[in-house]
Amino acid sequence: MTKRETPQLDELESGPWPSFVSDLKKQSEVRHQNPHQFEYQIPEDVVDDLMGVLELSYNEKEVHWKHGGIVGVFGYGGGVIGRYCDQPEMFPGVAHFHTMRVNQPNGKYYSTDFLRQLCDLWDFRGSGIFNMHGSTGDIILLGTRTEQLEEVFYELTHNMDQDLGGSGSNLRTPACCLGESRCEWSCFNTQELCYQLTQEYQDELHRPAFPYKFKFKFDGCPNGCVAAIARADLSFVGTWKDDIQIDQEAVQAYIGGELPPNGGAHAGRDWGPFDIQKEVIDRCPTNCMWMEDGKLKIDNKECTRCMHCINVMPRALGPGKEKGASVLAGAKAPILDGAQMSSMLVPFIPTEEPYDEIKELIESVWDWWMEEGRNRERLGELMKRQGFQKMLEMTSLRSIPQHVQEPRHSPYIFWKEEEVPGGFERDLQDFRKRHQR
Amino acid sequence: MAFVSSGYDPENPMQDRITDIGNRYYGDFLPPVIKENFGQWQWHEILEPGILMHKAESGAEVYTIRVGGCRLMSAELLREILDIADKHCDGYLRFTTRNNVEFMVDSKDKVEPLKQDLMSRKMEGGSYKFPIGGTGAGMTNIIHTQGWIHCHTPATDASGPVKCVLDELFEEFQNMQLPAQLRISLACCLNMCGAVHCSDIAMLGYHRKPPIIDDEWIDSLCELPLAVAACPTAAIKPKKKEIVSERTGETKEVKSVEVNNDRCMYCGNCYTMCPSLPLADAEGDGLVIMAGGKVSNRISEPKFSKVVVAFVPNEPPRWPTLTNVIRQIVDAYKKNADKYERLGEWAERIGWEQFFEKCGLDFTHHLIDDFRDPAYYTWRQTTNFKFTDSFPTEYSQMKVE
């Protein structure tokens, strides 16, 4: 039993979806019983008090946490989020309730040994409450006291070979989809690239030197399972240059109803028999497909690789063989000038180790942003303020039509002096010879 | 509660210090069948809702059972998940970007026992622990932020409303009966640390009142220039004020700030810098509902979510208005959209004026964008529109009463 009455929260125990309230109650009960014999380093009542604060918010419809100011581990400027309760006398167990971000393994695969060790550490030195996972991708250790921060960090690094993730004006913990580990559509090894860049940029991840936060995300294909294009300052999205691979026999099997379309994704409802014309060919956004002599034809030069046909017929179609990634820049949430998605910067970049071209690109973007970015200005906002052309100039990239959805509407082109024959300096006397005042 | 040292010496923090080692290598955590067939997967099939089979060139198969998880999770529940993974999956598991848990086995005969095991486990309150689903043309888990359980600027709770919506739409998680995937998300304030701006349906916590200024304390608790600089719309400026002291009853002059209420967008950035500018308010706070976003490039380009309901009040513990409105939208989408159409693609095909009618939602002036340059691109620059059933029959009805 929890030590507090929580009639409001109890209403969240009913219904089929897993109830976090039931889970918290159980955690509280087990914490009091202490079957694992932990010598708890923060109050035993921490879960009860956490539920108490939440119950109070459910009664009042107002939050009871304060921002934590500067807490962290020595030498790092990120990875810890300070948090204090604004009713510490009522809820002493959560008077301090700081969060630690733990950099997740890429693709979020785990061995049970690793997570069990983490459970034990966090029961012992913290609340035993996690977020699996936070929005950016880290494992979140939710709630401990200031004096435990260094202890947890020491145990993570010494006993688990594990570091903290990013927060503040740092590189934030990079994240990727599961990539080639279990997906036939992934156009590069998202986990490896994510891992290597995470390792390469540890300093940027732990020590704030940027104008604001900076995120990398890696999607293996244009389906975008980690939402790179919506969430990352630099979004890497797998793509290919050559032809979609076709197995014509499998195409016939789909047409004949022997294989379930969409890998069975629509099987819960009777949509009628599969119709390749209606569902694939007519749905192709570039009209680049047709049937000819019983074979599916694709005009690959017209294809924009949206993945629809591949999604519908995964056993018949697959991405091409010459694979790499598109790099887009500047996504962010709405604060302040409205939400931005990333804009195409490099339509195709090779994704082979050691990733030198990718690193060079990243660093040239950072050089520009760190030089010109204002305090709390995301890359996308700098792009809007100084212009896309400026980003191309700073990354030494040539402009190509793939950069834009359409050419500019306004004719107010700012010419550079060197682009105009003779430059901007002119001879007034000479002008006046031809034109009277 | 005796202090137990980890080995860290506060007098000598650099001793034996290990830093900048980054994350653990993913390759160390892959189940054998995944490791052996890395990069060699050929195709996949969803055998039933929540159960995927991937086939490799080698002929190997991996069966994945996806279960909905709470992002807020205790060590005790996590240990139970680990026990299941030890029992059925050789000690490996993974989590998805949307907070589902995936159990993987390397042969079909291991699926049924795992499935039975997962569905048999219930919380003491009666809910499932590990509901199977979240695949294909259905709703998957709702991603969300912290809310009242941990954040300092939330305008709503996160885990609670998410639980209520998932209860309401549970069959859409367990089945694959929608026209396409449905991605729902919640961010508890407009700073959106969980980016919800490209979701099929987004719930967004929103404050509607500017901060209260704790004039007597602000100068001693905050760095005023930081509070001023924190405001993204420059609505805060320093101001000397004469106040009656709460402590002594005397009239005195204090250094404080002034908030230009017309400019405040209630983001709470000032409160982050300064605890003397609290924002939370029972009546002021609630949720905005957005719809029609997506991140996939499939068929149509990625899209932003659009605001379709300007405000829903906070109604703990079960948020009935919120869940009803979302149910209305999902039902209309399910009934009317074509196969493969995402919610936003459907809304664009029929037109947003039809969307409001089909979903039974009111259109209010709040839904017309008035924030800076992007607003213009959301107005209608064409004579192509539809006369909907609710269109005013007489011009006089266009007039505000």
mmCIF file of N, CA and C in Angstrom, chain A residues 337-394:
data_model
loop_
_atom_site.group_PDB
_atom_site.id
_atom_site.type_symbol
_atom_site.label_atom_id
_atom_site.label_comp_id
_atom_site.label_asym_id
_atom_site.label_seq_id
_atom_site.Cartn_x
_atom_site.Cartn_y
_atom_site.Cartn_z
ATOM 1 N N ASP A 337 9.261 31.223 -34.086
ATOM 2 C CA ASP A 337 8.655 31.774 -35.288
ATOM 3 C C ASP A 337 7.781 30.754 -36.001
ATOM 4 N N GLY A 338 7.405 29.707 -35.316
ATOM 5 C CA GLY A 338 6.639 28.645 -35.942
ATOM 6 C C GLY A 338 7.514 27.428 -36.152
ATOM 7 N N ALA A 339 6.865 26.280 -36.255
ATOM 8 C CA ALA A 339 7.606 25.033 -36.430
ATOM 9 C C ALA A 339 8.309 25.041 -37.781
ATOM 10 N N GLN A 340 9.439 24.367 -37.835
ATOM 11 C CA GLN A 340 10.132 24.191 -39.105
ATOM 12 C C GLN A 340 10.457 22.722 -39.297
ATOM 13 N N MET A 341 10.335 22.271 -40.562
ATOM 14 C CA MET A 341 10.881 20.972 -40.901
ATOM 15 C C MET A 341 12.249 21.215 -41.524
ATOM 16 N N SER A 342 13.029 20.167 -41.595
ATOM 17 C CA SER A 342 14.346 20.333 -42.191
ATOM 18 C C SER A 342 14.234 20.551 -43.691
ATOM 19 N N SER A 343 15.156 21.362 -44.223
ATOM 20 C CA SER A 343 15.193 21.646 -45.660
ATOM 21 C C SER A 343 16.379 20.922 -46.285
ATOM 22 N N MET A 344 16.193 20.499 -47.523
ATOM 23 C CA MET A 344 17.202 19.693 -48.213
ATOM 24 C C MET A 344 18.524 20.464 -48.348
ATOM 25 N N LEU A 345 19.586 19.882 -47.829
ATOM 26 C CA LEU A 345 20.907 20.513 -47.934
ATOM 27 C C LEU A 345 21.805 19.703 -48.872
ATOM 28 N N VAL A 346 21.906 18.394 -48.624
ATOM 29 C CA VAL A 346 22.692 17.529 -49.502
ATOM 30 C C VAL A 346 21.781 16.383 -49.952
ATOM 31 N N PRO A 347 21.369 16.376 -51.221
ATOM 32 C CA PRO A 347 20.427 15.340 -51.657
ATOM 33 C C PRO A 347 20.979 13.919 -51.520
ATOM 34 N N PHE A 348 22.289 13.769 -51.689
ATOM 35 C CA PHE A 348 22.852 12.415 -51.582
ATOM 36 C C PHE A 348 24.276 12.498 -51.069
ATOM 37 N N ILE A 349 24.534 11.766 -50.005
ATOM 38 C CA ILE A 349 25.900 11.708 -49.465
ATOM 39 C C ILE A 349 26.209 10.245 -49.154
ATOM 40 N N PRO A 350 27.422 9.796 -49.458
ATOM 41 C CA PRO A 350 27.750 8.401 -49.153
ATOM 42 C C PRO A 350 27.753 8.171 -47.639
ATOM 43 N N THR A 351 27.382 6.977 -47.250
ATOM 44 C CA THR A 351 27.297 6.671 -45.817
ATOM 45 C C THR A 351 28.214 5.503 -45.458
ATOM 46 N N GLU A 352 29.420 5.590 -45.982
ATOM 47 C CA GLU A 352 30.408 4.544 -45.683
ATOM 48 C C GLU A 352 31.373 5.052 -44.621
ATOM 49 N N GLU A 353 31.846 4.141 -43.783
ATOM 50 C CA GLU A 353 32.871 4.501 -42.814
ATOM 51 C C GLU A 353 34.123 4.939 -43.566
ATOM 52 N N PRO A 354 34.925 5.859 -43.048
ATOM 53 C CA PRO A 354 34.825 6.497 -41.722
ATOM 54 C C PRO A 354 33.983 7.769 -41.699
ATOM 55 N N TYR A 355 33.112 7.954 -42.662
ATOM 56 C CA TYR A 355 32.166 9.073 -42.643
ATOM 57 C C TYR A 355 32.830 10.447 -42.668
ATOM 58 N N ASP A 356 33.981 10.552 -43.348
ATOM 59 C CA ASP A 356 34.701 11.828 -43.333
ATOM 60 C C ASP A 356 33.910 12.974 -43.954
ATOM 61 N N GLU A 357 33.208 12.667 -45.065
ATOM 62 C CA GLU A 357 32.458 13.748 -45.719
ATOM 63 C C GLU A 357 31.318 14.247 -44.838
ATOM 64 N N ILE A 358 30.706 13.305 -44.147
ATOM 65 C CA ILE A 358 29.609 13.682 -43.248
ATOM 66 C C ILE A 358 30.139 14.557 -42.111
ATOM 67 N N LYS A 359 31.262 14.153 -41.546
ATOM 68 C CA LYS A 359 31.824 14.941 -40.439
ATOM 69 C C LYS A 359 32.230 16.342 -40.905
ATOM 70 N N GLU A 360 32.792 16.415 -42.104
ATOM 71 C CA GLU A 360 33.191 17.715 -42.640
ATOM 72 C C GLU A 360 31.967 18.618 -42.817
ATOM 73 N N LEU A 361 30.890 18.018 -43.315
ATOM 74 C CA LEU A 361 29.655 18.788 -43.506
ATOM 75 C C LEU A 361 29.129 19.298 -42.165
ATOM 76 N N ILE A 362 29.064 18.407 -41.191
ATOM 77 C CA ILE A 362 28.560 18.778 -39.861
ATOM 78 C C ILE A 362 29.389 19.925 -39.293
ATOM 79 N N GLU A 363 30.685 19.794 -39.394
ATOM 80 C CA GLU A 363 31.547 20.799 -38.761
ATOM 81 C C GLU A 363 31.463 22.148 -39.473
ATOM 82 N N SER A 364 31.241 22.114 -40.796
ATOM 83 C CA SER A 364 31.101 23.404 -41.482
ATOM 84 C C SER A 364 29.786 24.082 -41.094
ATOM 85 N N VAL A 365 28.743 23.272 -40.879
ATOM 86 C CA VAL A 365 27.475 23.849 -40.407
ATOM 87 C C VAL A 365 27.664 24.429 -39.012
ATOM 88 N N TRP A 366 28.324 23.698 -38.139
ATOM 89 C CA TRP A 366 28.564 24.193 -36.775
ATOM 90 C C TRP A 366 29.400 25.469 -36.779
ATOM 91 N N ASP A 367 30.436 25.515 -37.627
ATOM 92 C CA ASP A 367 31.280 26.712 -37.669
ATOM 93 C C ASP A 367 30.440 27.948 -37.953
ATOM 94 N N TRP A 368 29.539 27.800 -38.910
ATOM 95 C CA TRP A 368 28.679 28.931 -39.277
ATOM 96 C C TRP A 368 27.754 29.302 -38.125
ATOM 97 N N TRP A 369 27.106 28.304 -37.577
ATOM 98 C CA TRP A 369 26.119 28.539 -36.519
ATOM 99 C C TRP A 369 26.777 29.101 -35.250
ATOM 100 N N MET A 370 27.959 28.590 -34.927
ATOM 101 C CA MET A 370 28.621 29.071 -33.715
ATOM 102 C C MET A 370 29.167 30.481 -33.904
ATOM 103 N N GLU A 371 29.493 30.826 -35.143
ATOM 104 C CA GLU A 371 29.983 32.166 -35.443
ATOM 105 C C GLU A 371 28.830 33.176 -35.463
ATOM 106 N N GLU A 372 27.744 32.809 -36.089
ATOM 107 C CA GLU A 372 26.673 33.763 -36.389
ATOM 108 C C GLU A 372 25.409 33.600 -35.544
ATOM 109 N N GLY A 373 25.225 32.407 -34.967
ATOM 110 C CA GLY A 373 23.979 32.151 -34.240
ATOM 111 C C GLY A 373 23.874 33.009 -32.995
ATOM 112 N N ARG A 374 22.674 33.544 -32.756
ATOM 113 C CA ARG A 374 22.445 34.317 -31.542
ATOM 114 C C ARG A 374 22.124 33.363 -30.394
ATOM 115 N N ASN A 375 22.184 33.906 -29.177
ATOM 116 C CA ASN A 375 21.834 33.097 -28.019
ATOM 117 C C ASN A 375 20.419 32.519 -28.193
ATOM 118 N N ARG A 376 20.278 31.223 -28.004
ATOM 119 C CA ARG A 376 19.015 30.491 -28.130
ATOM 120 C C ARG A 376 18.432 30.523 -29.548
ATOM 121 N N GLU A 377 19.304 30.611 -30.534
ATOM 122 C CA GLU A 377 18.824 30.562 -31.923
ATOM 123 C C GLU A 377 19.146 29.194 -32.504
ATOM 124 N N ARG A 378 18.130 28.469 -32.895
ATOM 125 C CA ARG A 378 18.350 27.160 -33.512
ATOM 126 C C ARG A 378 18.879 27.352 -34.930
ATOM 127 N N LEU A 379 19.479 26.299 -35.467
ATOM 128 C CA LEU A 379 20.026 26.373 -36.821
ATOM 129 C C LEU A 379 18.955 26.813 -37.825
ATOM 130 N N GLY A 380 17.750 26.273 -37.691
ATOM 131 C CA GLY A 380 16.664 26.606 -38.627
ATOM 132 C C GLY A 380 16.326 28.081 -38.618
ATOM 133 N N GLU A 381 16.453 28.696 -37.454
ATOM 134 C CA GLU A 381 16.170 30.128 -37.353
ATOM 135 C C GLU A 381 17.291 30.961 -37.965
ATOM 136 N N LEU A 382 18.522 30.502 -37.776
ATOM 137 C CA LEU A 382 19.649 31.183 -38.430
ATOM 138 C C LEU A 382 19.500 31.074 -39.953
ATOM 139 N N MET A 383 19.067 29.921 -40.417
ATOM 140 C CA MET A 383 18.844 29.745 -41.856
ATOM 141 C C MET A 383 17.812 30.751 -42.361
ATOM 142 N N LYS A 384 16.764 30.957 -41.572
ATOM 143 C CA LYS A 384 15.746 31.918 -42.001
ATOM 144 C C LYS A 384 16.285 33.347 -41.949
ATOM 145 N N ARG A 385 17.083 33.627 -40.923
ATOM 146 C CA ARG A 385 17.561 35.002 -40.738
ATOM 147 C C ARG A 385 18.618 35.371 -41.777
ATOM 148 N N GLN A 386 19.549 34.450 -42.048
ATOM 149 C CA GLN A 386 20.635 34.789 -42.983
ATOM 150 C C GLN A 386 20.430 34.201 -44.373
ATOM 151 N N GLY A 387 19.520 33.284 -44.495
ATOM 152 C CA GLY A 387 19.180 32.767 -45.818
ATOM 153 C C GLY A 387 19.817 31.419 -46.130
ATOM 154 N N PHE A 388 19.122 30.663 -46.963
ATOM 155 C CA PHE A 388 19.617 29.343 -47.363
ATOM 156 C C PHE A 388 20.907 29.468 -48.160
ATOM 157 N N GLN A 389 20.964 30.527 -48.983
ATOM 158 C CA GLN A 389 22.175 30.738 -49.791
ATOM 159 C C GLN A 389 23.415 30.866 -48.929
ATOM 160 N N LYS A 390 23.224 31.518 -47.767
ATOM 161 C CA LYS A 390 24.343 31.714 -46.854
ATOM 162 C C LYS A 390 24.825 30.357 -46.319
ATOM 163 N N MET A 391 23.871 29.480 -46.049
ATOM 164 C CA MET A 391 24.272 28.163 -45.555
ATOM 165 C C MET A 391 25.054 27.409 -46.631
ATOM 166 N N LEU A 392 24.613 27.517 -47.873
ATOM 167 C CA LEU A 392 25.354 26.864 -48.960
ATOM 168 C C LEU A 392 26.766 27.427 -49.052
ATOM 169 N N GLU A 393 26.853 28.750 -48.928
ATOM 170 C CA GLU A 393 28.159 29.399 -49.004
ATOM 171 C C GLU A 393 29.069 28.906 -47.869
ATOM 172 N N MET A 394 28.504 28.818 -46.669
ATOM 173 C CA MET A 394 29.313 28.447 -45.504
ATOM 174 C C MET A 394 29.678 26.963 -45.497
#
